[in-house]
Short mmCIF file of C-alpha atoms and ligand atoms in Angstrom, two decimals:
data_model
loop_
_atom_site.label_atom_id
_atom_site.label_comp_id
_atom_site.label_asym_id
_atom_site.label_seq_id
_atom_site.Cartn_x
_atom_site.Cartn_y
_atom_site.Cartn_z
CA MET Z 277 -58.55 -15.95 -80.19
CA ASP Z 278 -61.03 -13.96 -78.24
CA LYS Z 279 -60.87 -15.09 -74.55
CA LEU Z 280 -63.13 -13.95 -71.20
CA GLU Z 281 -61.31 -12.26 -68.62
CA ILE Z 282 -63.47 -11.90 -64.78
CA VAL Z 283 -62.66 -10.43 -62.15
CA GLY Z 284 -65.08 -11.89 -59.10
CA GLY Z 285 -65.57 -11.27 -56.29
CA THR Z 286 -69.28 -8.96 -57.36
CA PRO Z 287 -73.01 -10.39 -56.25
CA LEU Z 288 -74.94 -10.73 -59.39
CA HIS Z 289 -77.62 -7.87 -58.54
CA GLY Z 290 -79.84 -5.58 -61.33
CA GLU Z 291 -81.94 -7.12 -64.17
CA VAL Z 292 -81.79 -8.86 -67.90
CA ILE Z 293 -84.30 -10.69 -70.13
CA ALA Z 294 -83.88 -14.00 -71.29
CA SER Z 295 -83.51 -14.84 -75.20
CA GLY Z 296 -85.00 -17.31 -77.11
CA ALA Z 297 -84.25 -20.65 -77.28
CA LYS Z 298 -81.37 -22.00 -78.85
CA ASN Z 299 -82.77 -26.07 -78.31
CA ALA Z 300 -85.69 -24.02 -79.69
CA ALA Z 301 -85.01 -22.05 -82.68
CA LEU Z 302 -82.30 -24.39 -84.34
CA PRO Z 303 -84.70 -27.66 -85.15
CA ILE Z 304 -87.58 -24.05 -85.91
CA LEU Z 305 -84.94 -23.08 -88.71
CA ALA Z 306 -84.81 -27.24 -90.28
CA ALA Z 307 -88.22 -27.23 -90.20
CA THR Z 308 -89.13 -24.34 -92.14
CA LEU Z 309 -87.91 -26.39 -94.89
CA LEU Z 310 -91.62 -28.05 -94.32
CA ALA Z 311 -93.10 -25.09 -95.73
CA GLU Z 312 -94.47 -23.74 -98.93
CA GLY Z 313 -94.59 -19.77 -98.23
CA PRO Z 314 -92.32 -17.79 -96.47
CA VAL Z 315 -91.48 -18.17 -92.89
CA THR Z 316 -91.42 -15.87 -90.05
CA LEU Z 317 -89.39 -16.04 -87.13
CA SER Z 318 -88.83 -13.60 -83.99
CA ASN Z 319 -87.23 -14.21 -80.44
CA VAL Z 320 -84.37 -16.16 -82.72
CA PRO Z 321 -81.10 -15.68 -80.30
CA HIS Z 322 -78.37 -14.41 -82.31
CA LEU Z 323 -76.31 -16.99 -81.55
CA ASN Z 324 -73.29 -18.61 -84.33
CA ASP Z 325 -75.53 -21.94 -83.80
CA VAL Z 326 -78.25 -19.75 -85.90
CA THR Z 327 -75.85 -18.58 -88.25
CA THR Z 328 -74.88 -21.95 -88.80
CA SER Z 329 -77.99 -22.96 -89.24
CA VAL Z 330 -78.67 -20.10 -92.12
CA LYS Z 331 -75.58 -20.88 -94.13
CA LEU Z 332 -76.99 -24.15 -93.79
CA LEU Z 333 -80.40 -23.59 -95.17
CA ARG Z 334 -78.49 -20.82 -97.54
CA SER Z 335 -76.86 -23.18 -98.46
CA VAL Z 336 -79.17 -25.54 -99.69
CA GLY Z 337 -80.89 -22.70 -101.52
CA ALA Z 338 -83.39 -21.15 -99.02
CA GLU Z 339 -83.70 -17.58 -99.00
CA VAL Z 340 -82.97 -16.32 -95.62
CA THR Z 341 -83.88 -12.64 -95.03
CA PHE Z 342 -82.83 -10.44 -91.28
CA HIS Z 343 -85.33 -8.06 -90.21
CA ASP Z 344 -83.43 -6.84 -87.46
CA GLY Z 345 -81.83 -8.86 -83.90
CA THR Z 346 -83.83 -11.21 -83.78
CA SER Z 347 -86.84 -11.78 -86.52
CA LEU Z 348 -85.78 -13.65 -90.34
CA GLU Z 349 -87.96 -14.25 -93.00
CA ILE Z 350 -86.74 -17.75 -94.70
CA ASP Z 351 -88.91 -18.79 -97.50
CA SER Z 352 -87.48 -22.58 -98.70
CA ASP Z 353 -89.05 -22.28 -101.94
CA SER Z 354 -86.57 -21.40 -104.02
CA THR Z 355 -85.04 -25.04 -102.12
CA ASN Z 356 -82.66 -26.15 -104.72
CA ASP Z 357 -79.57 -28.17 -103.28
CA PHE Z 358 -80.14 -31.38 -100.81
CA VAL Z 359 -76.95 -31.74 -99.04
CA ALA Z 360 -75.22 -31.00 -96.09
CA PRO Z 361 -72.18 -30.17 -96.30
CA TYR Z 362 -69.13 -31.50 -93.76
CA GLU Z 363 -67.76 -28.00 -93.14
CA LEU Z 364 -70.13 -26.83 -91.37
CA VAL Z 365 -71.88 -29.91 -89.88
CA LYS Z 366 -68.44 -30.76 -88.19
CA THR Z 367 -69.49 -27.01 -86.12
CA MET Z 368 -72.99 -27.46 -85.27
CA ARG Z 369 -74.27 -31.26 -84.86
CA ALA Z 370 -77.94 -29.99 -84.61
CA SER Z 371 -77.39 -30.23 -88.58
CA ILE Z 372 -78.55 -33.48 -88.64
CA LEU Z 373 -81.81 -31.74 -87.89
CA VAL Z 374 -82.28 -30.75 -92.14
CA LEU Z 375 -82.05 -34.69 -92.85
CA GLY Z 376 -85.57 -35.40 -91.47
CA PRO Z 377 -87.77 -31.77 -93.59
CA LEU Z 378 -85.29 -32.43 -96.29
CA LEU Z 379 -86.36 -35.89 -96.81
CA ALA Z 380 -89.75 -35.59 -96.12
CA ARG Z 381 -90.67 -32.22 -98.36
CA PHE Z 382 -87.93 -33.30 -101.51
CA GLY Z 383 -87.67 -36.55 -101.05
CA GLN Z 384 -84.01 -36.89 -100.71
CA ALA Z 385 -81.22 -35.89 -97.90
CA ASP Z 386 -77.53 -36.04 -97.65
CA VAL Z 387 -75.96 -34.87 -94.51
CA SER Z 388 -72.58 -35.47 -93.13
CA LEU Z 389 -72.63 -37.38 -90.23
CA PRO Z 390 -72.39 -35.26 -87.81
CA GLY Z 391 -68.76 -37.54 -84.89
CA GLY Z 392 -68.95 -36.85 -82.01
CA CYS Z 393 -68.57 -34.11 -79.62
CA ALA Z 394 -65.91 -33.51 -76.12
CA ILE Z 395 -68.85 -34.75 -74.07
CA GLY Z 396 -69.49 -38.24 -75.86
CA ALA Z 397 -69.79 -40.37 -79.29
CA ARG Z 398 -73.91 -38.74 -79.35
CA PRO Z 399 -73.88 -41.15 -82.55
CA VAL Z 400 -77.42 -40.48 -84.72
CA ASN Z 401 -78.67 -44.30 -85.27
CA LEU Z 402 -82.51 -44.18 -84.13
CA HIS Z 403 -82.67 -40.64 -86.56
CA VAL Z 404 -81.29 -42.99 -89.52
CA GLU Z 405 -83.15 -46.78 -88.16
CA GLY Z 406 -86.31 -43.38 -87.20
CA LEU Z 407 -86.36 -42.79 -91.50
CA ALA Z 408 -86.17 -46.61 -91.93
CA ALA Z 409 -89.13 -47.31 -90.16
CA MET Z 410 -91.13 -44.42 -92.89
CA GLY Z 411 -90.11 -45.78 -95.77
CA ALA Z 412 -86.62 -44.75 -96.58
CA GLU Z 413 -83.87 -46.25 -98.85
CA ILE Z 414 -80.75 -44.57 -95.67
CA SER Z 415 -77.09 -45.91 -95.90
CA ILE Z 416 -73.86 -43.98 -94.49
CA VAL Z 417 -71.89 -43.62 -98.16
CA ASP Z 418 -68.64 -41.44 -96.87
CA GLY Z 419 -69.33 -39.98 -93.92
CA PHE Z 420 -72.55 -39.40 -95.24
CA VAL Z 421 -76.29 -40.47 -94.80
CA ARG Z 422 -77.90 -40.97 -97.67
CA ALA Z 423 -81.93 -40.76 -98.00
CA ARG Z 424 -84.30 -41.33 -100.82
CA ALA Z 425 -87.94 -41.79 -100.14
CA LYS Z 426 -90.41 -40.40 -102.79
CA ARG Z 427 -93.39 -40.21 -99.90
CA LEU Z 428 -92.82 -41.35 -96.70
CA LYS Z 429 -95.02 -43.45 -94.70
CA GLY Z 430 -97.05 -43.45 -91.59
CA ALA Z 431 -94.26 -45.65 -88.57
CA ARG Z 432 -94.32 -46.21 -85.08
CA ILE Z 433 -91.73 -45.89 -83.72
CA VAL Z 434 -90.87 -46.52 -80.66
CA LEU Z 435 -86.76 -45.20 -79.38
CA ASP Z 436 -84.23 -46.75 -77.29
CA THR Z 437 -82.99 -44.04 -75.91
CA VAL Z 438 -85.09 -41.29 -74.97
CA THR Z 439 -83.35 -38.72 -77.92
CA VAL Z 440 -84.18 -34.76 -78.16
CA THR Z 441 -83.66 -33.99 -81.66
CA GLY Z 442 -83.85 -37.41 -82.76
CA THR Z 443 -88.30 -36.86 -82.03
CA GLU Z 444 -87.67 -33.81 -83.72
CA ASN Z 445 -85.95 -35.68 -86.19
CA LEU Z 446 -89.09 -37.96 -86.78
CA VAL Z 447 -92.36 -35.46 -85.93
CA MET Z 448 -90.39 -33.30 -88.95
CA ALA Z 449 -90.43 -35.62 -91.04
CA ALA Z 450 -94.33 -37.80 -90.32
CA THR Z 451 -95.35 -33.81 -90.78
CA LEU Z 452 -95.41 -34.84 -94.83
CA ALA Z 453 -95.44 -38.69 -94.25
CA GLU Z 454 -98.09 -40.70 -96.18
CA GLY Z 455 -100.64 -41.68 -92.90
CA GLU Z 456 -100.41 -41.88 -89.54
CA SER Z 457 -97.35 -41.91 -86.98
CA LEU Z 458 -96.82 -42.88 -83.19
CA ILE Z 459 -93.03 -42.12 -82.00
CA GLU Z 460 -93.19 -43.69 -78.77
CA ASN Z 461 -90.65 -42.84 -75.98
CA ALA Z 462 -90.70 -39.23 -77.81
CA ALA Z 463 -88.48 -36.52 -75.71
CA ARG Z 464 -90.21 -34.23 -73.58
CA GLU Z 465 -88.89 -31.24 -73.90
CA PRO Z 466 -89.76 -27.77 -73.73
CA GLU Z 467 -87.98 -27.80 -76.50
CA VAL Z 468 -90.05 -30.29 -78.28
CA ILE Z 469 -92.61 -28.63 -77.72
CA ASP Z 470 -92.33 -25.73 -79.60
CA LEU Z 471 -90.90 -27.95 -82.37
CA CYS Z 472 -94.37 -28.90 -82.35
CA GLU Z 473 -96.36 -25.90 -81.72
CA PHE Z 474 -94.25 -23.77 -84.86
CA LEU Z 475 -95.62 -26.56 -87.56
CA THR Z 476 -98.44 -26.94 -85.54
CA SER Z 477 -99.19 -23.81 -86.79
CA MET Z 478 -97.77 -24.41 -90.17
CA GLY Z 479 -100.94 -26.98 -90.04
CA ALA Z 480 -99.39 -29.57 -88.73
CA GLN Z 481 -102.30 -32.85 -86.88
CA ILE Z 482 -99.80 -33.33 -83.90
CA GLU Z 483 -100.74 -35.08 -80.94
CA GLY Z 484 -99.03 -35.34 -77.94
CA ALA Z 485 -96.52 -32.93 -77.90
CA GLY Z 486 -95.21 -32.53 -74.61
CA THR Z 487 -95.81 -36.24 -73.12
CA SER Z 488 -93.59 -40.02 -74.33
CA THR Z 489 -96.11 -40.04 -77.01
CA ILE Z 490 -96.02 -38.40 -80.32
CA ARG Z 491 -98.94 -39.41 -83.28
CA VAL Z 492 -98.86 -37.46 -85.74
CA GLN Z 493 -101.06 -37.43 -88.71
CA GLY Z 494 -99.49 -36.07 -91.86
CA VAL Z 495 -100.30 -33.98 -94.31
CA ALA Z 496 -100.09 -33.11 -97.89
CA VAL Z 497 -98.40 -29.29 -97.60
CA LEU Z 498 -97.34 -27.29 -94.65
CA ARG Z 499 -98.33 -23.38 -95.44
CA GLY Z 500 -95.51 -20.95 -93.57
CA GLY Z 501 -96.19 -17.77 -91.55
CA PRO Z 502 -95.34 -16.09 -87.98
CA TYR Z 503 -93.50 -17.69 -84.60
CA SER Z 504 -92.24 -16.72 -81.58
CA VAL Z 505 -89.75 -18.73 -80.38
CA MET Z 506 -89.54 -19.76 -76.55
CA PRO Z 507 -87.40 -18.44 -74.21
CA ASP Z 508 -83.92 -20.53 -73.73
CA ARG Z 509 -84.58 -22.20 -70.31
CA ILE Z 510 -80.42 -22.97 -70.12
CA GLU Z 511 -79.66 -19.26 -70.35
CA ILE Z 512 -82.64 -18.29 -67.42
CA GLY Z 513 -80.92 -21.23 -65.17
CA THR Z 514 -77.25 -20.07 -65.27
CA TYR Z 515 -77.94 -16.64 -64.94
CA LEU Z 516 -80.00 -17.88 -61.51
CA VAL Z 517 -76.89 -20.25 -60.91
CA GLY Z 518 -74.59 -16.78 -61.21
CA ALA Z 519 -76.55 -15.26 -58.69
CA ALA Z 520 -76.51 -18.67 -56.13
CA MET Z 521 -72.73 -18.67 -56.74
CA THR Z 522 -72.33 -15.18 -54.98
CA GLY Z 523 -74.53 -14.67 -52.86
CA GLY Z 524 -76.56 -11.41 -55.67
CA ARG Z 525 -80.70 -11.30 -56.29
CA ILE Z 526 -81.30 -11.10 -60.01
CA LYS Z 527 -84.67 -11.10 -62.18
CA ILE Z 528 -85.24 -12.93 -65.64
CA LYS Z 529 -87.74 -11.25 -67.35
CA ARG Z 530 -89.30 -12.58 -70.96
CA THR Z 531 -89.43 -16.89 -69.51
CA ARG Z 532 -91.05 -19.44 -69.02
CA PRO Z 533 -90.73 -20.22 -64.76
CA ASN Z 534 -92.37 -23.83 -65.56
CA ASP Z 535 -89.56 -25.20 -68.31
CA LEU Z 536 -88.13 -24.34 -65.24
CA ASP Z 537 -89.80 -27.25 -61.89
CA ALA Z 538 -86.78 -29.38 -61.87
CA VAL Z 539 -84.10 -26.26 -62.27
CA LEU Z 540 -85.75 -23.75 -59.13
CA GLN Z 541 -86.42 -26.78 -56.90
CA LYS Z 542 -82.20 -27.79 -56.53
CA LEU Z 543 -81.93 -23.38 -56.39
CA GLU Z 544 -84.73 -23.32 -53.60
CA GLU Z 545 -82.88 -26.54 -51.75
CA CYS Z 546 -79.28 -24.73 -51.52
CA GLY Z 547 -81.28 -21.64 -49.89
CA ALA Z 548 -81.61 -19.55 -53.03
CA ASP Z 549 -85.01 -18.11 -52.16
CA VAL Z 550 -86.61 -17.68 -55.29
CA ARG Z 551 -90.31 -15.62 -56.60
CA VAL Z 552 -91.99 -16.61 -60.27
CA ASP Z 553 -94.84 -14.54 -61.92
CA SER Z 554 -95.79 -15.25 -64.90
CA GLN Z 555 -93.01 -14.54 -66.91
CA SER Z 556 -90.07 -13.56 -64.36
CA ILE Z 557 -87.98 -15.34 -61.99
CA GLU Z 558 -86.71 -14.03 -58.44
CA LEU Z 559 -83.42 -15.24 -57.13
CA ASP Z 560 -82.71 -13.68 -53.96
CA MET Z 561 -80.04 -15.10 -51.85
CA SER Z 562 -79.04 -12.63 -49.58
CA GLY Z 563 -75.58 -12.94 -49.73
CA ARG Z 564 -75.36 -16.29 -47.91
CA ARG Z 565 -73.48 -19.39 -49.41
CA PRO Z 566 -75.55 -22.06 -50.93
CA ARG Z 567 -75.27 -25.05 -49.42
CA ALA Z 568 -74.11 -27.75 -51.55
CA VAL Z 569 -77.75 -30.70 -53.33
CA ASP Z 570 -76.60 -33.36 -55.46
CA ILE Z 571 -77.43 -33.92 -58.67
CA ARG Z 572 -78.55 -36.53 -61.04
CA THR Z 573 -79.44 -35.87 -65.05
CA ALA Z 574 -82.70 -36.95 -66.60
CA PRO Z 575 -84.90 -36.50 -69.93
CA TYR Z 576 -86.53 -33.53 -68.58
CA PRO Z 577 -88.71 -32.99 -66.88
CA GLY Z 578 -85.64 -34.53 -64.66
CA PHE Z 579 -83.22 -32.96 -64.29
CA PRO Z 580 -81.69 -31.03 -66.47
CA THR Z 581 -77.98 -32.18 -68.83
CA ASP Z 582 -77.45 -28.85 -69.40
CA MET Z 583 -77.35 -27.67 -66.23
CA GLN Z 584 -75.46 -29.89 -64.52
CA ALA Z 585 -71.66 -27.96 -65.48
CA GLN Z 586 -73.13 -25.61 -64.13
CA PHE Z 587 -74.17 -26.81 -60.62
CA CYS Z 588 -70.82 -28.81 -60.83
CA ALA Z 589 -70.25 -25.24 -60.46
CA LEU Z 590 -72.06 -24.00 -57.88
CA ASN Z 591 -70.93 -27.27 -55.51
CA ALA Z 592 -67.41 -26.13 -55.97
CA VAL Z 593 -68.43 -23.45 -53.21
CA ALA Z 594 -71.37 -24.28 -51.89
CA GLU Z 595 -71.59 -25.82 -47.87
CA GLY Z 596 -70.96 -30.03 -48.15
CA THR Z 597 -71.14 -32.94 -49.45
CA ALA Z 598 -72.54 -33.29 -53.04
CA VAL Z 599 -72.51 -35.72 -56.01
CA ILE Z 600 -73.73 -35.09 -59.40
CA THR Z 601 -74.75 -38.18 -61.00
CA GLU Z 602 -74.66 -37.73 -65.06
CA THR Z 603 -77.30 -39.50 -66.97
CA ILE Z 604 -77.38 -38.86 -70.32
CA PHE Z 605 -73.81 -38.21 -71.57
CA GLU Z 606 -70.59 -40.61 -70.87
CA ASN Z 607 -67.90 -37.93 -70.94
CA ARG Z 608 -69.26 -34.05 -69.40
CA PHE Z 609 -67.32 -33.07 -66.58
CA GLN Z 610 -64.54 -31.97 -68.31
CA HIS Z 611 -65.04 -28.50 -66.57
CA ALA Z 612 -64.59 -30.65 -63.27
CA LEU Z 613 -60.91 -31.10 -64.42
CA GLU Z 614 -60.92 -26.79 -65.49
CA LEU Z 615 -62.23 -26.18 -61.92
CA GLN Z 616 -60.23 -28.76 -59.77
CA ARG Z 617 -57.52 -25.86 -61.35
CA MET Z 618 -59.44 -22.89 -59.71
CA GLY Z 619 -58.83 -24.92 -56.29
CA ALA Z 620 -61.93 -26.61 -55.87
CA ASN Z 621 -62.44 -30.11 -54.08
CA LEU Z 622 -64.04 -32.48 -56.11
CA SER Z 623 -63.65 -36.02 -57.86
CA ILE Z 624 -64.47 -37.73 -60.46
CA GLN Z 625 -65.54 -41.32 -59.84
CA GLY Z 626 -67.31 -42.73 -63.70
CA ASN Z 627 -70.20 -40.88 -64.16
CA THR Z 628 -70.40 -39.09 -60.66
CA VAL Z 629 -68.51 -36.24 -58.72
CA VAL Z 630 -68.40 -36.05 -55.51
CA SER Z 631 -67.34 -32.34 -54.34
CA ARG Z 632 -66.72 -30.50 -50.51
CA GLY Z 633 -67.47 -26.94 -51.05
CA VAL Z 634 -64.97 -24.23 -50.62
CA GLU Z 635 -65.34 -20.95 -49.50
CA ARG Z 636 -63.96 -19.73 -52.74
CA LEU Z 637 -62.57 -20.57 -55.78
CA THR Z 638 -59.41 -18.69 -57.16
CA GLY Z 639 -59.06 -16.89 -60.43
CA ALA Z 640 -57.01 -18.87 -62.72
CA PRO Z 641 -56.38 -19.38 -66.54
CA VAL Z 642 -59.36 -22.47 -67.94
CA MET Z 643 -59.69 -23.84 -70.97
CA ALA Z 644 -63.25 -24.47 -72.49
CA THR Z 645 -64.19 -27.48 -74.38
CA ASP Z 646 -67.66 -27.38 -74.55
CA LEU Z 647 -70.46 -25.08 -74.29
CA ARG Z 648 -72.49 -25.79 -70.78
CA ALA Z 649 -68.53 -26.63 -69.65
CA SER Z 650 -67.39 -22.64 -70.74
CA ALA Z 651 -70.48 -21.62 -68.95
CA SER Z 652 -69.73 -23.24 -65.65
CA LEU Z 653 -65.95 -21.80 -65.14
CA VAL Z 654 -67.74 -18.09 -66.14
CA LEU Z 655 -69.74 -18.78 -63.26
CA ALA Z 656 -66.89 -20.27 -61.08
CA GLY Z 657 -64.57 -16.88 -62.51
CA LEU Z 658 -68.02 -14.23 -61.20
CA ALA Z 659 -67.08 -16.16 -57.46
CA ALA Z 660 -63.13 -16.98 -57.15
CA ARG Z 661 -60.99 -14.32 -55.55
CA GLY Z 662 -58.69 -12.91 -58.69
CA THR Z 663 -59.26 -12.78 -61.44
CA THR Z 664 -60.02 -15.77 -64.21
CA LEU Z 665 -59.66 -16.40 -68.24
CA VAL Z 666 -61.40 -18.44 -69.74
CA ASP Z 667 -60.13 -19.62 -73.42
CA ARG Z 668 -60.99 -20.95 -76.23
CA ILE Z 669 -65.00 -18.98 -75.87
CA TYR Z 670 -66.35 -19.64 -79.27
CA HIS Z 671 -67.87 -22.77 -76.89
CA ILE Z 672 -70.31 -19.70 -75.43
CA ASP Z 673 -70.67 -18.19 -78.44
CA ARG Z 674 -72.76 -20.70 -79.58
CA GLY Z 675 -75.12 -20.41 -76.75
CA TYR Z 676 -75.27 -17.71 -74.51
CA GLU Z 677 -75.95 -14.25 -76.78
CA CYS Z 678 -73.81 -11.80 -75.10
CA LEU Z 679 -72.90 -13.48 -72.37
CA GLU Z 680 -70.49 -10.68 -71.42
CA GLU Z 681 -73.17 -8.00 -71.69
CA LYS Z 682 -76.05 -9.33 -69.89
CA LEU Z 683 -73.34 -10.55 -66.57
CA ALA Z 684 -71.66 -6.47 -66.97
CA GLN Z 685 -75.53 -5.15 -66.55
CA LEU Z 686 -76.27 -7.45 -63.84
CA GLY Z 687 -72.66 -5.79 -62.01
CA ALA Z 688 -70.09 -8.59 -62.73
CA GLN Z 689 -66.86 -7.08 -63.44
CA ILE Z 690 -65.64 -8.81 -67.25
CA ARG Z 691 -64.78 -7.74 -70.99
CA ARG Z 692 -63.96 -10.58 -73.87
CA ARG Z 693 -60.29 -9.54 -74.71
CA HIS Z 694 -58.76 -9.90 -78.25
CA ASP Z 695 -55.55 -11.80 -77.71
C1 LIG J 713 -80.30 -32.57 -77.34
O1 LIG J 713 -78.71 -33.00 -77.86
C2 LIG J 713 -79.36 -30.35 -77.00
N1 LIG J 713 -79.41 -30.00 -78.55
C3 LIG J 713 -78.92 -31.53 -75.97
O2 LIG J 713 -77.79 -29.45 -76.19
C4 LIG J 713 -78.29 -31.95 -75.31
O3 LIG J 713 -77.78 -31.88 -74.05
C5 LIG J 713 -79.33 -32.93 -75.13
O4 LIG J 713 -80.26 -32.81 -76.39
C6 LIG J 713 -80.10 -34.18 -73.88
O5 LIG J 713 -81.26 -33.19 -73.47
C7 LIG J 713 -80.00 -29.94 -79.09
O6 LIG J 713 -80.76 -29.78 -79.33
C8 LIG J 713 -79.13 -29.04 -80.22
P1 LIG J 713 -80.03 -36.01 -77.02
P2 LIG J 713 -79.62 -34.39 -78.47
O7 LIG J 713 -80.09 -37.54 -78.57
O8 LIG J 713 -80.49 -34.13 -79.57
C9 LIG J 713 -78.00 -41.18 -77.15
C10 LIG J 713 -76.31 -28.09 -75.41
O9 LIG J 713 -75.08 -27.50 -74.73
N2 LIG J 713 -78.28 -41.35 -78.30
O10 LIG J 713 -81.18 -35.99 -76.77
O11 LIG J 713 -77.96 -34.64 -79.45
C11 LIG J 713 -76.60 -39.77 -77.04
O12 LIG J 713 -76.02 -40.59 -77.59
C12 LIG J 713 -76.37 -28.98 -76.11
O13 LIG J 713 -77.43 -26.81 -76.17
C13 LIG J 713 -77.99 -42.47 -79.52
O14 LIG J 713 -77.62 -43.61 -78.94
O15 LIG J 713 -79.19 -35.60 -77.16
C14 LIG J 713 -76.79 -39.48 -75.49
O16 LIG J 713 -76.22 -41.06 -74.82
C15 LIG J 713 -75.40 -30.76 -75.94
N3 LIG J 713 -78.39 -42.35 -80.69
C16 LIG J 713 -78.84 -39.87 -74.78
O17 LIG J 713 -79.36 -40.16 -76.34
C17 LIG J 713 -79.46 -41.44 -80.94
O18 LIG J 713 -79.10 -41.47 -82.38
C18 LIG J 713 -79.14 -38.70 -75.66
O19 LIG J 713 -79.13 -37.87 -76.56
C19 LIG J 713 -78.90 -40.29 -81.24
C20 LIG J 713 -79.30 -39.98 -79.13
#
C-alpha cells in the first residue's frame, strides 16, 4: 500500500497551478446523463473519484473518451442501463448524483445506498424525499434507492438541512421535469453554481444559483456542448495553509479568489500576508509562526467544513489557544487523534477541538482516515521536525491531483513509497 514520506522543516516557496474542482466535476459528470449529444469537459482533475465517475457512466452505457490529461468527451445517448452498483458506490458516495439525472431523462434509476463513511452517517433522505415530491415512485429496496417516474413534475421543495449533493441532485432532476420547481434552503456552494452554469449552457432554465432559493423551469431536452470546470477552492486552501504552517511564500495560479473569502480571512487572521488578483492568490508568511485562529464550520459562504482538518493542523503549531467547532458532520476529528501522536496539544470535546499550539510537531507514522484528514496529516508532516509516514493515502488520491509533485515543486521533501 502506498505511503507518503515527508521530511519536515522546509518552508513552502514557489508557484503552483490549481486543478479543476473535484466537487464540481463530480456533479457535472453526472449531469452529462441529461444531455442529448456529446459533452466536452475541460479542466477535469485527474483523480480517483473522477475515474470512478467515468466507470459509473460507462457502466450505464454512456461513451466516455479521454482527450488528454484534463479533458474528456461524454455521450450519454447510448445509455441503456440504469443501475449504480454497490461495488462502485461504496468507493465513492457521490455516485448518488446519478440518481436525479437517470430518473429525469430515462424515467428509472436503481442506485445503491452509499452507506456511512468515516466522517459521519451521511444519509440521503433529503435526495429521496425531494424526488418523491417531484412525483417519483421511490423506495429503498435491498440496499438500493429504487426510483421510477414517467416524467417528473416540478415541485416546491424546502430542504430541512442544507445539503450540497442533495441540492445538486434535485436541481438536475428539475431541469427536465414538467413545470417549475422551487428548491428552498438550497446549498450556495460555488460548486453548485458551477453545476447550474453547466446545466444552463446545455439549455436548462435556472435562476438563483448561489442563493438559498433556486428556481428551475423544466424543459423538454438539454443539448451537449463544451464546458470548463471551476478551480478547486479546497485544494487551493490546502496549499495556502501549508505555506502558512511552514512560514513560506507561495503563489497559486488559475484560482477564483472570491470562492475562498472565509478561508482567506482566517489566513490573514493567523498573520499571513494575502494578495489576490483576478486569477491568483499569493500568501507570504515571511518566516513567521502563525497565530492560532478560532474556526466554526458552516454551509457556504461560511467557513467550509472541507478546510477544518487543515486548520486543525495549523492551530497545532500556531501561537496560542483556539477552538474549532465542526457543525456539519458528526465525526470529522479523526485527524486530531493522529495529530496528537505527532505531539499536538489538543483535546476533543464533542464537536469542538481545543488546541494549544506547540513550537514544533514531531514526525511519526500516521494513518489517513478520510480525504481531508489525510491532507491535514501531510501538512503537519511538512511543519514537523523529522520524518512523517502517512499511510492509507488512497484517501488522498481521491481528491488531490499530483499532490506530492505539486508540494515538491514548492520545495517540500516528500516522496511516495510503494511499500
Ligand atoms: C458535499 O458532500 C461534499 N462532497 C463534501 O466534500 C462536503 O464536505 C459537504 O458537501 C459539505 O460541504 C461533494 O460535493 C461530492 P451534505 P454532501 O449533503 O453533499 C446532512 C470532500 O472532502 N444530510 O452537504 O454529501 C449530512 O449528514 C467531501 O470533498 C442529511 O441529513 O454533504 C450532513 O450532516 C467530504 N440528509 C449535512 O447534511 C441528506 O439527504 C451536509 O451534508 C443529505 C445530507
